[in-house]
Every structure is written in structure tokens, then in C-alpha cells.
PDB file of C-alpha atoms in Angstrom:
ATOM      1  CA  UNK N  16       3.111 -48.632-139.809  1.00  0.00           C
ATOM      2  CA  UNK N  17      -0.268 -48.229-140.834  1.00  0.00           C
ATOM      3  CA  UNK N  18      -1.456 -51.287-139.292  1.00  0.00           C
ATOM      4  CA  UNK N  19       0.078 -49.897-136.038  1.00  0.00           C
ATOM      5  CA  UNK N  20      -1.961 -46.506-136.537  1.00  0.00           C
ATOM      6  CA  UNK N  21      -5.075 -48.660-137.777  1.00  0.00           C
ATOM      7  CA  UNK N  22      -4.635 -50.553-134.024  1.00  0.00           C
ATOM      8  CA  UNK N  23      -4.495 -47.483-132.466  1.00  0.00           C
ATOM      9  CA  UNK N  24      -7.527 -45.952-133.504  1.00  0.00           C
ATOM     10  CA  UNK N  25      -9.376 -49.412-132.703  1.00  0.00           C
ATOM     11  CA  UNK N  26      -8.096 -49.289-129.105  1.00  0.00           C
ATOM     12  CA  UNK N  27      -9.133 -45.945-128.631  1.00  0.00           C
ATOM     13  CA  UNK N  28     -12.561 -46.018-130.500  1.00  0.00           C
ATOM     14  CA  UNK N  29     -13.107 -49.514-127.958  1.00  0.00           C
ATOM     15  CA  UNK N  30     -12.050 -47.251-124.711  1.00  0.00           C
ATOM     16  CA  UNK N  31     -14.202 -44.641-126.015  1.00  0.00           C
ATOM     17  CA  UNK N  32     -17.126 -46.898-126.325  1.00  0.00           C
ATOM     18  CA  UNK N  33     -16.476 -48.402-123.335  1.00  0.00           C
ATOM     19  CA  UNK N  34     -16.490 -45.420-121.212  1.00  0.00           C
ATOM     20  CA  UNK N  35     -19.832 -44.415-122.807  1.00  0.00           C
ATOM     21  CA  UNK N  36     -21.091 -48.016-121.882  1.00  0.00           C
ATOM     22  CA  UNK N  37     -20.100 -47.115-118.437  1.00  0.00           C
ATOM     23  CA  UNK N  38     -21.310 -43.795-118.621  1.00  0.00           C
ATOM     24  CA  UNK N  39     -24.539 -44.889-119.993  1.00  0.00           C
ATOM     25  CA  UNK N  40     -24.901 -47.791-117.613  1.00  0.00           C
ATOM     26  CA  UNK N  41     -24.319 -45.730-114.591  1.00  0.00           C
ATOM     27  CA  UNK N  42     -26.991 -43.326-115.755  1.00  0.00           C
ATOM     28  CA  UNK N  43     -29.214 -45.723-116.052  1.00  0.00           C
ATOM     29  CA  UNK N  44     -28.611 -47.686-113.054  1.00  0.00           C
ATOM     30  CA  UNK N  45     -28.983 -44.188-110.649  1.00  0.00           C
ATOM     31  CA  UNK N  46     -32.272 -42.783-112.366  1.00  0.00           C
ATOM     32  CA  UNK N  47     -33.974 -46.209-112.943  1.00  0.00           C
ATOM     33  CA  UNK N  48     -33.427 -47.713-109.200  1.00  0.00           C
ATOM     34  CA  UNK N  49     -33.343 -43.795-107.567  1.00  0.00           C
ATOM     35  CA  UNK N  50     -35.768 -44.583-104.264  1.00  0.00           C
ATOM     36  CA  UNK N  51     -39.005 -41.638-105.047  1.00  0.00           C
ATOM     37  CA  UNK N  52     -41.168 -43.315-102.602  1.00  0.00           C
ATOM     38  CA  UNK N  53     -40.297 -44.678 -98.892  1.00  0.00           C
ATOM     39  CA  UNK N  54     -42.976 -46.451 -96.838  1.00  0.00           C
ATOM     40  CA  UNK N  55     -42.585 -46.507 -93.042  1.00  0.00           C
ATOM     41  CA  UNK N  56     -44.736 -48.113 -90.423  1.00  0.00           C
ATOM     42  CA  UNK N  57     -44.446 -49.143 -86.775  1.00  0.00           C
ATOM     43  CA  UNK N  58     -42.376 -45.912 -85.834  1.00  0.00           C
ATOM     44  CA  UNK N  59     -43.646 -43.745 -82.878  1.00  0.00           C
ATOM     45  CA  UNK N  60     -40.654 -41.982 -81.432  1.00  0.00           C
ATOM     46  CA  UNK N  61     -39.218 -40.931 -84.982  1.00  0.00           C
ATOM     47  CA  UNK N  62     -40.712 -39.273 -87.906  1.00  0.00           C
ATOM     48  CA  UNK N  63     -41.069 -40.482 -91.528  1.00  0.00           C
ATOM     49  CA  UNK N  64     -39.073 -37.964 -92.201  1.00  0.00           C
ATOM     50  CA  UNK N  65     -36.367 -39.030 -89.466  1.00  0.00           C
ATOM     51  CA  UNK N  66     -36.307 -42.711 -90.541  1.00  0.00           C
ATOM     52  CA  UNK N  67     -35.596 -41.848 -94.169  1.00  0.00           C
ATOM     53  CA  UNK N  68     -32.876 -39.996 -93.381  1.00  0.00           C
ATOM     54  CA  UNK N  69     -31.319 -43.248 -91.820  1.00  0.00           C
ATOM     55  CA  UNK N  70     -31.957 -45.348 -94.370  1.00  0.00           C
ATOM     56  CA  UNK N  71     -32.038 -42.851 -97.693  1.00  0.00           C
ATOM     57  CA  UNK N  72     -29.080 -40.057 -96.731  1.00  0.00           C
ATOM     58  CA  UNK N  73     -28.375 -39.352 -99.964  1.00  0.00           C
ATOM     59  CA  UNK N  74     -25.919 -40.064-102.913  1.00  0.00           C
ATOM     60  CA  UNK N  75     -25.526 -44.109-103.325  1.00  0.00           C
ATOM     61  CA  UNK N  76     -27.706 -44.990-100.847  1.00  0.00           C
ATOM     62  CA  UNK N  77     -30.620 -43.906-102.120  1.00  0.00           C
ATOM     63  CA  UNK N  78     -30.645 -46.133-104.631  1.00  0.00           C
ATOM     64  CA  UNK N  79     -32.886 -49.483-104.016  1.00  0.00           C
ATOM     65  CA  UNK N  80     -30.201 -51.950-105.992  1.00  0.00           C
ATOM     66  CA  UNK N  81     -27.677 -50.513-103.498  1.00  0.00           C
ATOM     67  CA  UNK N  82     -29.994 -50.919-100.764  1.00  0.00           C
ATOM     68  CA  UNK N  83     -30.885 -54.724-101.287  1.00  0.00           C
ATOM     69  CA  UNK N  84     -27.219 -56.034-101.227  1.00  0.00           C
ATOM     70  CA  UNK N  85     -26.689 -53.229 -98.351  1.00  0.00           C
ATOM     71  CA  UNK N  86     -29.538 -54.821 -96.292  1.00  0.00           C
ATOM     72  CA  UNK N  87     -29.276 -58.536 -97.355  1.00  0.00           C
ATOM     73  CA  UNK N  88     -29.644 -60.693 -94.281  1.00  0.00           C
ATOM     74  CA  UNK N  89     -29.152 -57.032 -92.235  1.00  0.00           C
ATOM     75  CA  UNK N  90     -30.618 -55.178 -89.898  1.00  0.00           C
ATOM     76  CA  UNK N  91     -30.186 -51.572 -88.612  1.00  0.00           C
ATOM     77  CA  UNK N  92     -29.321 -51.516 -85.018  1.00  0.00           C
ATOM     78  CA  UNK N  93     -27.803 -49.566 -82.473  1.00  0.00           C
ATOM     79  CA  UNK N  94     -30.391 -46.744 -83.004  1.00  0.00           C
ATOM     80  CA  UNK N  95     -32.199 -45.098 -79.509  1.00  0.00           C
ATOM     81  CA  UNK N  96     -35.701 -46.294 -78.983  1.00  0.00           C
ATOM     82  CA  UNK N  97     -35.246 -48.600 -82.098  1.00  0.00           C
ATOM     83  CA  UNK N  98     -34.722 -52.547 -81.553  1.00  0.00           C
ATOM     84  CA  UNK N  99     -34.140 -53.112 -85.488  1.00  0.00           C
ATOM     85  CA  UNK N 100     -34.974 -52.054 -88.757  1.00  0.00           C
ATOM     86  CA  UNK N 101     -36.371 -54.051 -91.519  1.00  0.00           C
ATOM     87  CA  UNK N 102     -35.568 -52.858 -94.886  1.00  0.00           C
ATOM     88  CA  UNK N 103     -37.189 -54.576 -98.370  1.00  0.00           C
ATOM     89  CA  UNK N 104     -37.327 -53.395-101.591  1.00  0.00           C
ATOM     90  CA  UNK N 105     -40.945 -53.786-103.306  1.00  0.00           C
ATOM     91  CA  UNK N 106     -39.779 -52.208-106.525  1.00  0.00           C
ATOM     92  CA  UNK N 107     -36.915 -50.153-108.305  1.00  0.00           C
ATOM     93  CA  UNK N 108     -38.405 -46.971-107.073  1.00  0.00           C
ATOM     94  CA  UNK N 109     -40.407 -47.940-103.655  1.00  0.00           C
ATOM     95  CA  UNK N 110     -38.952 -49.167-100.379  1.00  0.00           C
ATOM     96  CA  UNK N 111     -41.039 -50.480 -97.175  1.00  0.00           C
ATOM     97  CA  UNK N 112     -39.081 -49.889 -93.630  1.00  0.00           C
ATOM     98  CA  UNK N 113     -40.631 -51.586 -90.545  1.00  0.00           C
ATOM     99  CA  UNK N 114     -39.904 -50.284 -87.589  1.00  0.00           C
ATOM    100  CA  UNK N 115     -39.631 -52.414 -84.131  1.00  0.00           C
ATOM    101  CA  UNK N 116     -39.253 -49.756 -81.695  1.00  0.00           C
ATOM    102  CA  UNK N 117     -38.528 -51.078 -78.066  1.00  0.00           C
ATOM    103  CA  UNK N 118     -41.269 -51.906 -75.795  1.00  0.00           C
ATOM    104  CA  UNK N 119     -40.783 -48.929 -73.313  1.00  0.00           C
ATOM    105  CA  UNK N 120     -42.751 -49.430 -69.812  1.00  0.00           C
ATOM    106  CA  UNK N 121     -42.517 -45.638 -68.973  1.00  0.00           C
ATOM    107  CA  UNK N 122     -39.692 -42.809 -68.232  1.00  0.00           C
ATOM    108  CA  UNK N 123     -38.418 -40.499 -65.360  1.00  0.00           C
ATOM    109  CA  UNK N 124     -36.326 -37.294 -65.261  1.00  0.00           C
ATOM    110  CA  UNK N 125     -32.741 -37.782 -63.545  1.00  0.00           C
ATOM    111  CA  UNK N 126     -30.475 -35.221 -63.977  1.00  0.00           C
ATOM    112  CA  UNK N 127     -31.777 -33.145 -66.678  1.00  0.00           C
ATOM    113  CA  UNK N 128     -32.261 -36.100 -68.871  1.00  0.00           C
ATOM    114  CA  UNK N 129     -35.295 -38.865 -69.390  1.00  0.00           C
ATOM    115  CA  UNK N 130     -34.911 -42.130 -68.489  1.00  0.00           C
ATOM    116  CA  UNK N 131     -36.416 -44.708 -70.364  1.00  0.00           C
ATOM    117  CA  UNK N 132     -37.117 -48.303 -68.823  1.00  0.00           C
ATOM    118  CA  UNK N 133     -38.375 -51.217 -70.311  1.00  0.00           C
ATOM    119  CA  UNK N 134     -41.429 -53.953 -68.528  1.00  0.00           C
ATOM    120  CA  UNK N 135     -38.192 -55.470 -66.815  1.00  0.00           C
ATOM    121  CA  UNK N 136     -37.202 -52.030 -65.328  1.00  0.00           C
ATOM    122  CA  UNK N 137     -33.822 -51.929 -66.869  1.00  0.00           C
ATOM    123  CA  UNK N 138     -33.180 -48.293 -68.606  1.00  0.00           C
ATOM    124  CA  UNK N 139     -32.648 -48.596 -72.242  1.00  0.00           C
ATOM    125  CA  UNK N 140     -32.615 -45.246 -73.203  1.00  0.00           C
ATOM    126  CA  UNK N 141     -31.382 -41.606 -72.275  1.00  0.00           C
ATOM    127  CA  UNK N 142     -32.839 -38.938 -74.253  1.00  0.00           C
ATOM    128  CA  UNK N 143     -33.156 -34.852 -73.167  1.00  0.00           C
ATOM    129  CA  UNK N 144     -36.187 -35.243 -74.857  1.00  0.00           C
ATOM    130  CA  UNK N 145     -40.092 -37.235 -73.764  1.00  0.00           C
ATOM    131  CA  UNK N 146     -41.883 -39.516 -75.846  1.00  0.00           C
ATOM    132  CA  UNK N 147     -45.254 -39.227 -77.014  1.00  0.00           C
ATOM    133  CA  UNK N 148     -47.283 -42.045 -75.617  1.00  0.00           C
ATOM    134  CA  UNK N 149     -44.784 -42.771 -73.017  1.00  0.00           C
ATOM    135  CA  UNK N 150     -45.844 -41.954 -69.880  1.00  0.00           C
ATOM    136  CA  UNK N 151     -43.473 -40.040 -66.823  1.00  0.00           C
ATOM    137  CA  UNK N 152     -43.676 -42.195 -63.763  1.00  0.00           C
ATOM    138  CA  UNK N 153     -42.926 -40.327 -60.535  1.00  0.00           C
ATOM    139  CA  UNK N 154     -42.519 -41.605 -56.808  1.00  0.00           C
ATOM    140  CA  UNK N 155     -39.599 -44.138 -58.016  1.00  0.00           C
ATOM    141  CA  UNK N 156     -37.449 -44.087 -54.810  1.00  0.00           C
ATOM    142  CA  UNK N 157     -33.263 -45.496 -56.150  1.00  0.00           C
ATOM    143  CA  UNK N 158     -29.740 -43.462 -55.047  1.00  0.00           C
ATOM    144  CA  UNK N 159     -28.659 -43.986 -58.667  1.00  0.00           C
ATOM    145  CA  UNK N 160     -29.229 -44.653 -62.500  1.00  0.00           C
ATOM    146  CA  UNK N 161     -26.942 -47.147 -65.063  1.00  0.00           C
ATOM    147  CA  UNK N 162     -28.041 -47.602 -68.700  1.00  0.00           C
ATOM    148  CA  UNK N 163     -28.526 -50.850 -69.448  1.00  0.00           C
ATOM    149  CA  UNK N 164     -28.906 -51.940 -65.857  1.00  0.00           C
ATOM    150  CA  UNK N 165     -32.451 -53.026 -63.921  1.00  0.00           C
ATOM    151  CA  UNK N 166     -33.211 -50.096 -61.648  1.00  0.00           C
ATOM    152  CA  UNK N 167     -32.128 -50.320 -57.903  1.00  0.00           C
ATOM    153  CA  UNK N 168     -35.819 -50.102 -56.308  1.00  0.00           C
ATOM    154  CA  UNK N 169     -36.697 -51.313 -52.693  1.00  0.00           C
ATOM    155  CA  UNK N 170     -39.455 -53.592 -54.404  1.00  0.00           C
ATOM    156  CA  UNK N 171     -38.989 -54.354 -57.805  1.00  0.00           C
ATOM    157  CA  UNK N 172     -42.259 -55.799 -58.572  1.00  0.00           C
ATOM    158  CA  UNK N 173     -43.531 -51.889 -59.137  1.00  0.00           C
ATOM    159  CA  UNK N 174     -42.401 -52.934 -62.401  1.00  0.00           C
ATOM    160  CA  UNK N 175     -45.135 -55.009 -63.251  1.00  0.00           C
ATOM    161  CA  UNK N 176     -47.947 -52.675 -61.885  1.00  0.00           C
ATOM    162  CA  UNK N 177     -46.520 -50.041 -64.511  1.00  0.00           C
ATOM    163  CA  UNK N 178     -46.537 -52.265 -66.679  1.00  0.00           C
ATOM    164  CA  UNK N 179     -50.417 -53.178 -65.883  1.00  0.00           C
ATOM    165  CA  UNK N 180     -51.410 -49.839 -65.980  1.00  0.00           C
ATOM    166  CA  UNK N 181     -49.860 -48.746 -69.049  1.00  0.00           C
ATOM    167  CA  UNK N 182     -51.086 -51.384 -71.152  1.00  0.00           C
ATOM    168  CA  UNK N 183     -54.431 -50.288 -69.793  1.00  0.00           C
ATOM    169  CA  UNK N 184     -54.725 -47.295 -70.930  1.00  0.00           C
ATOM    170  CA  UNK N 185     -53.186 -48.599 -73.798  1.00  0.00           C
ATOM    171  CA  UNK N 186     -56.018 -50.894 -74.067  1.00  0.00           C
ATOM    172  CA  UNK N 187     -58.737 -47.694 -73.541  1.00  0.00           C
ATOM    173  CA  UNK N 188     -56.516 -45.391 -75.786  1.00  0.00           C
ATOM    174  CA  UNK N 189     -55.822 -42.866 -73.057  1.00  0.00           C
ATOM    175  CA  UNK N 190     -52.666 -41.269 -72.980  1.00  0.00           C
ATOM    176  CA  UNK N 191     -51.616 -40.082 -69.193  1.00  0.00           C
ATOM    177  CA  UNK N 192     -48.981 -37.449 -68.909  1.00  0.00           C
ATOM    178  CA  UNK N 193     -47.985 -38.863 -65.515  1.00  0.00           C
ATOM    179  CA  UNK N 194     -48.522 -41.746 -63.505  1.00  0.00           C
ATOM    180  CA  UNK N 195     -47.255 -41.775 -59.609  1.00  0.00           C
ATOM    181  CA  UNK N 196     -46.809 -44.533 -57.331  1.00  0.00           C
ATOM    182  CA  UNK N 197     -46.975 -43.400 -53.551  1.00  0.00           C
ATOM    183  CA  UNK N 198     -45.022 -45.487 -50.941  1.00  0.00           C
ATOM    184  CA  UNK N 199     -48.341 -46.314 -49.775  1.00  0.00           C
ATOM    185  CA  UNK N 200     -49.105 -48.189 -52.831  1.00  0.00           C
ATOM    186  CA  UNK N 201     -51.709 -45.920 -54.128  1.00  0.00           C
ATOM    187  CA  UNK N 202     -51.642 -44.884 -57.747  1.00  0.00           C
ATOM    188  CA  UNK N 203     -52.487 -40.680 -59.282  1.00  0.00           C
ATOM    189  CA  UNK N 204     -52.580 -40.703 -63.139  1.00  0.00           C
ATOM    190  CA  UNK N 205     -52.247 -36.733 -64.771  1.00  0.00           C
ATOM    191  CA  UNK N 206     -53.663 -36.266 -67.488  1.00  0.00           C
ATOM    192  CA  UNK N 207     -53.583 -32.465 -68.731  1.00  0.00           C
ATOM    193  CA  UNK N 208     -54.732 -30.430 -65.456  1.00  0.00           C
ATOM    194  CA  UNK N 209     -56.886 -33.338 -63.986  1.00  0.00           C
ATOM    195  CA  UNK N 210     -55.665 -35.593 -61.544  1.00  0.00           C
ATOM    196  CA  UNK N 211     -57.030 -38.956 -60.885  1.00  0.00           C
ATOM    197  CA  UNK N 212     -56.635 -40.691 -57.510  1.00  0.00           C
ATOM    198  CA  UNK N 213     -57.229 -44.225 -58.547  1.00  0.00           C
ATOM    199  CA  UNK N 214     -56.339 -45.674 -55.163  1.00  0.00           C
ATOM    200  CA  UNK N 215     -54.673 -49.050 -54.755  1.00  0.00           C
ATOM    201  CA  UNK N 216     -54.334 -51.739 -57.567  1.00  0.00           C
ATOM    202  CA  UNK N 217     -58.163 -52.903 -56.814  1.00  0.00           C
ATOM    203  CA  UNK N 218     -60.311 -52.973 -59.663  1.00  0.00           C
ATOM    204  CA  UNK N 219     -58.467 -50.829 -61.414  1.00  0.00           C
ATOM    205  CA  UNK N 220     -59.074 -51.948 -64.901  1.00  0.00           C
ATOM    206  CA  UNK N 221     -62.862 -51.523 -64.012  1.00  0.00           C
ATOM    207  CA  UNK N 222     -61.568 -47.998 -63.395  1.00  0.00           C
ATOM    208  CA  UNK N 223     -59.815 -47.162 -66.475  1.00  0.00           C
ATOM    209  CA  UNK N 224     -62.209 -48.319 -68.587  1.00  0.00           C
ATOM    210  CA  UNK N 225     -64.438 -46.189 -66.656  1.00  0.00           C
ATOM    211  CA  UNK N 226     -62.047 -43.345 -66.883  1.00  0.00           C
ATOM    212  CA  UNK N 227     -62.575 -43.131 -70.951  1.00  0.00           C
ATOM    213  CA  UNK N 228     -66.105 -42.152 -70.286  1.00  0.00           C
ATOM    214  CA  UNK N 229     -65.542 -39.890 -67.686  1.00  0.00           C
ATOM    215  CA  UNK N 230     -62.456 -37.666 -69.424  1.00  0.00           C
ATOM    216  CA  UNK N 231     -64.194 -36.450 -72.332  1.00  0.00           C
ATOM    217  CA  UNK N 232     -66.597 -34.037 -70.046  1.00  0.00           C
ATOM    218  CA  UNK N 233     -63.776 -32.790 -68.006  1.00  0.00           C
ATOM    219  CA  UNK N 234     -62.342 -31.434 -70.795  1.00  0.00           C
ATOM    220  CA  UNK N 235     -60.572 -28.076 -70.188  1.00  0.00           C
ATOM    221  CA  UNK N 236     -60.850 -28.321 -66.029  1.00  0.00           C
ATOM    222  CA  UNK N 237     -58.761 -28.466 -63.550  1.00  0.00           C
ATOM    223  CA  UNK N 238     -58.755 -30.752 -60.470  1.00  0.00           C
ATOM    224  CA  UNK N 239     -58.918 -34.028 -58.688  1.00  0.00           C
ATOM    225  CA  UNK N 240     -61.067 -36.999 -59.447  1.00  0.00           C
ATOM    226  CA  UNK N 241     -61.571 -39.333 -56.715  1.00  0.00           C
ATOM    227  CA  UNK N 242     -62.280 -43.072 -58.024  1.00  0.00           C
ATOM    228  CA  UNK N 243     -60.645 -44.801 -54.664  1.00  0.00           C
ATOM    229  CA  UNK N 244     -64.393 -45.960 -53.595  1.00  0.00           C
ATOM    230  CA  UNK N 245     -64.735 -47.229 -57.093  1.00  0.00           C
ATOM    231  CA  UNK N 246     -65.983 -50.715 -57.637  1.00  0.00           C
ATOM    232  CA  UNK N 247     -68.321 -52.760 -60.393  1.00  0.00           C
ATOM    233  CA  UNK N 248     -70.935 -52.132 -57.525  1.00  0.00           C
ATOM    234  CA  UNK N 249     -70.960 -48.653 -56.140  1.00  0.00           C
ATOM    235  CA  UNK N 250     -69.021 -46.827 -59.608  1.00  0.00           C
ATOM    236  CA  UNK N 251     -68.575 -44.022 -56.766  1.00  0.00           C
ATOM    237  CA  UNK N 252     -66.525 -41.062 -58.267  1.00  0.00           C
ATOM    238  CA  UNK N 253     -66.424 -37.362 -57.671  1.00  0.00           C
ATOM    239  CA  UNK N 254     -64.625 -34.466 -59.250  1.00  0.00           C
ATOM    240  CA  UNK N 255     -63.281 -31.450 -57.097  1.00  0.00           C
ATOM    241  CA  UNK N 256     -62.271 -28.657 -58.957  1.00  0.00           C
ATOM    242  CA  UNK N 257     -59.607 -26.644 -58.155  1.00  0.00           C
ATOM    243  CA  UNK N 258     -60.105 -23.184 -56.431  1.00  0.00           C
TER     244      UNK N 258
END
């Protein structure tokens, strides 16, 4: 009988021991691997604050030993404007996200939304809102839109002249609100309340990098700059402000 009792107090002295193991273990495991500092590079369209919330929305998963079985030979996909994710874990408390955001050529507005195509011209995105270093392209002629699809145009190697152009001023770190291809062929880049005929595709990197020189002093005005006559030769250009 009193071996019986003596058995019972064992068993629950071990359960009671064990749950405190647990308890303690548990404790530990949430304060000493809780994520306090996140690291994020390569996003444009999102936020830091954005991206942690995908990776770090709270309760288990913001804990980094969570994290590296959750992300072990993973990637987060199927996120707008994002091609993949890369999560690592540089220490109990500190994670590093890199961010591959899609290579977007440019957007349009169809239907109260914004179109976003890539250097192939296929639309990747759909978003109500614009981009910040993604520039609106205007003058696209199609009779309809299908995500995911190349975009019906007469001439698809506009395409590639977007692409040019963008990576240009790219290259001279301007940013152009708009860029518009006339049927003609000639190209008008906005930026602000200035308006830059630019002309056909002749010399135009000659004219962009001219362009970054040029901006700066028409800061604040309004009107059309005429580089069409430009060349490495004759660097004709004249402003005509608006009335």
C-alpha cells in the first residue's frame, strides 16, 4: 500500500518536473530565438515594414529556429511585383531577407487599374496602385489586356525601345513620370511639368545623358524641351515655356 502511494507521488513529482522542463524549455526557446532585428534589401515596390510583415506576422513565426526549418530549401513566391524571397538566418535574433523583385519594363492604366509589363511585354502585374521608379508608358495601341499574356501590339518590337529607354535613364538616374511612343515613332518623356520631345530613337542615349545636365535648371517650370535636332555635333536644344 505504501509502496503504491510512494509510486504515486514519484509519477506525479516526474509529470510535474516534466511540465516545468517543457515550460522552461519553451520559454527559453521563444525569448532566446524571438527575431528583434530584420534586414531587408533589394525591395522597391514594398516597404521594410511591408516585407516583415510577410515573413515575421507574429506568434511562431517570428521566431528564427522556426524560420530556418520553415524556409529550408524554400522560397516565398506568389507575391505581386516579387519573383522570390530569400530568407537566412545570421543569428538567433537577426534575419537577412533578399528581395528579387521582377524586372518591370514600364506600366499603363486600363480600366482603372495599372498594368505592369515586363522587357518581353507580357503583363505580370495588376495593381490600383503606380510604382515608384516605374515609368507610365502611353500611346500603346491593343483592343485588350490578359495577365500573364504578351500584349497584343501591331509591332511588338516597341518592347525593346522601352526597354532601351528605361534602362537609360536608369543608367543617368532620372526618373520620368511618363514616357509616350507616337505612331510616328517619335518618343516625349514627362518628367514633373516638363516635357521632352526626344524625337526618334537617334542618338538618343547621347540625349539622355544630356538630359541629366539639362533638368536640374528647369527645376520648377513648365514646358516643352525640344532635343529632336540633337546630335554629338550640333547638341541643339531649346526650352519653350508654357504661357
Amino acid at each position: 500500500m505504501e509502496s503504491r502511494f510512494n509510486r504515486r507521488i514519484f509519477l506525479a513529482v516526474t509529470l510535474i518536473l516534466l511540465v516545468i522542463a517543457l515550460a522552461v524549455g519553451a520559454w527559453y526557446v521563444v525569448t532566446e530565438y524571438k527575431v528583434t532585428e530584420l534586414q531587408v534589401e533589394g525591395n522597391i515596390h514594398y516597404t521594410r515594414d511591408e516585407i516583415a510583415q510577410m515573413v515575421l506576422p507574429g506568434g511562431i513565426r517570428n521566431n528564427s529556429l522556426y524560420l530556418r526549418l520553415w524556409y529550408r530549401n524554400r522560397k516565398m513566391e506568389d507575391i505581386p511585383f516579387v519573383e522570390t524571397m530569400d530568407v537566412e538566418i545570421i543569428s538567433h535574433h537577426k534575419v537577412k531577407v533578399t528581395v528579387y523583385e521582377k524586372a518591370l519594363a514600364g506600366c499603363f492604366e486600363y480600366l482603372g487599374n495599372y498594368m505592369y509589363f515586363d522587357r518581353d511585354g507580357v503583363v505580370v502585374e495588376s495593381s490600383t496602385q503606380t510604382t515608384d521608379g516605374v515609368p507610365q508608358i502611353k500611346g500603346l495601341t491593343f483592343d485588350h489586356v490578359v495577365l500573364y499574356e504578351p500584349l497584343p501590339v501591331e509591332n511588338d518590337e516597341i518592347f525593346s525601345e522601352i526597354l532601351k529607354v528605361t534602362q537609360l535613364l536608369d543608367k543617368y538616374e532620372l526618373t520620368a513620370d511618363q514616357i509616350f511612343f507616337s505612331s510616328a515613332g517619335d518618343l516625349t518623356l514627362y518628367f514633373g511639368k516638363v516635357r521632352v520631345n526626344m524625337g526618334g530613337e537617334a542618338d538618343v542615349d547621347e540625349k539622355v545623358m544630356q538630359l541629366r545636365e539639362i533638368l536640374p535648371n528647369l527645376e520648377g517650370q513648365s514646358g516643352i524641351l525640344h532635343m529632336e535636332s540633337y546630335t554629338s555635333e550640333t547638341t541643339k536644344v531649346t526650352f519653350v515655356p508654357d504661357d
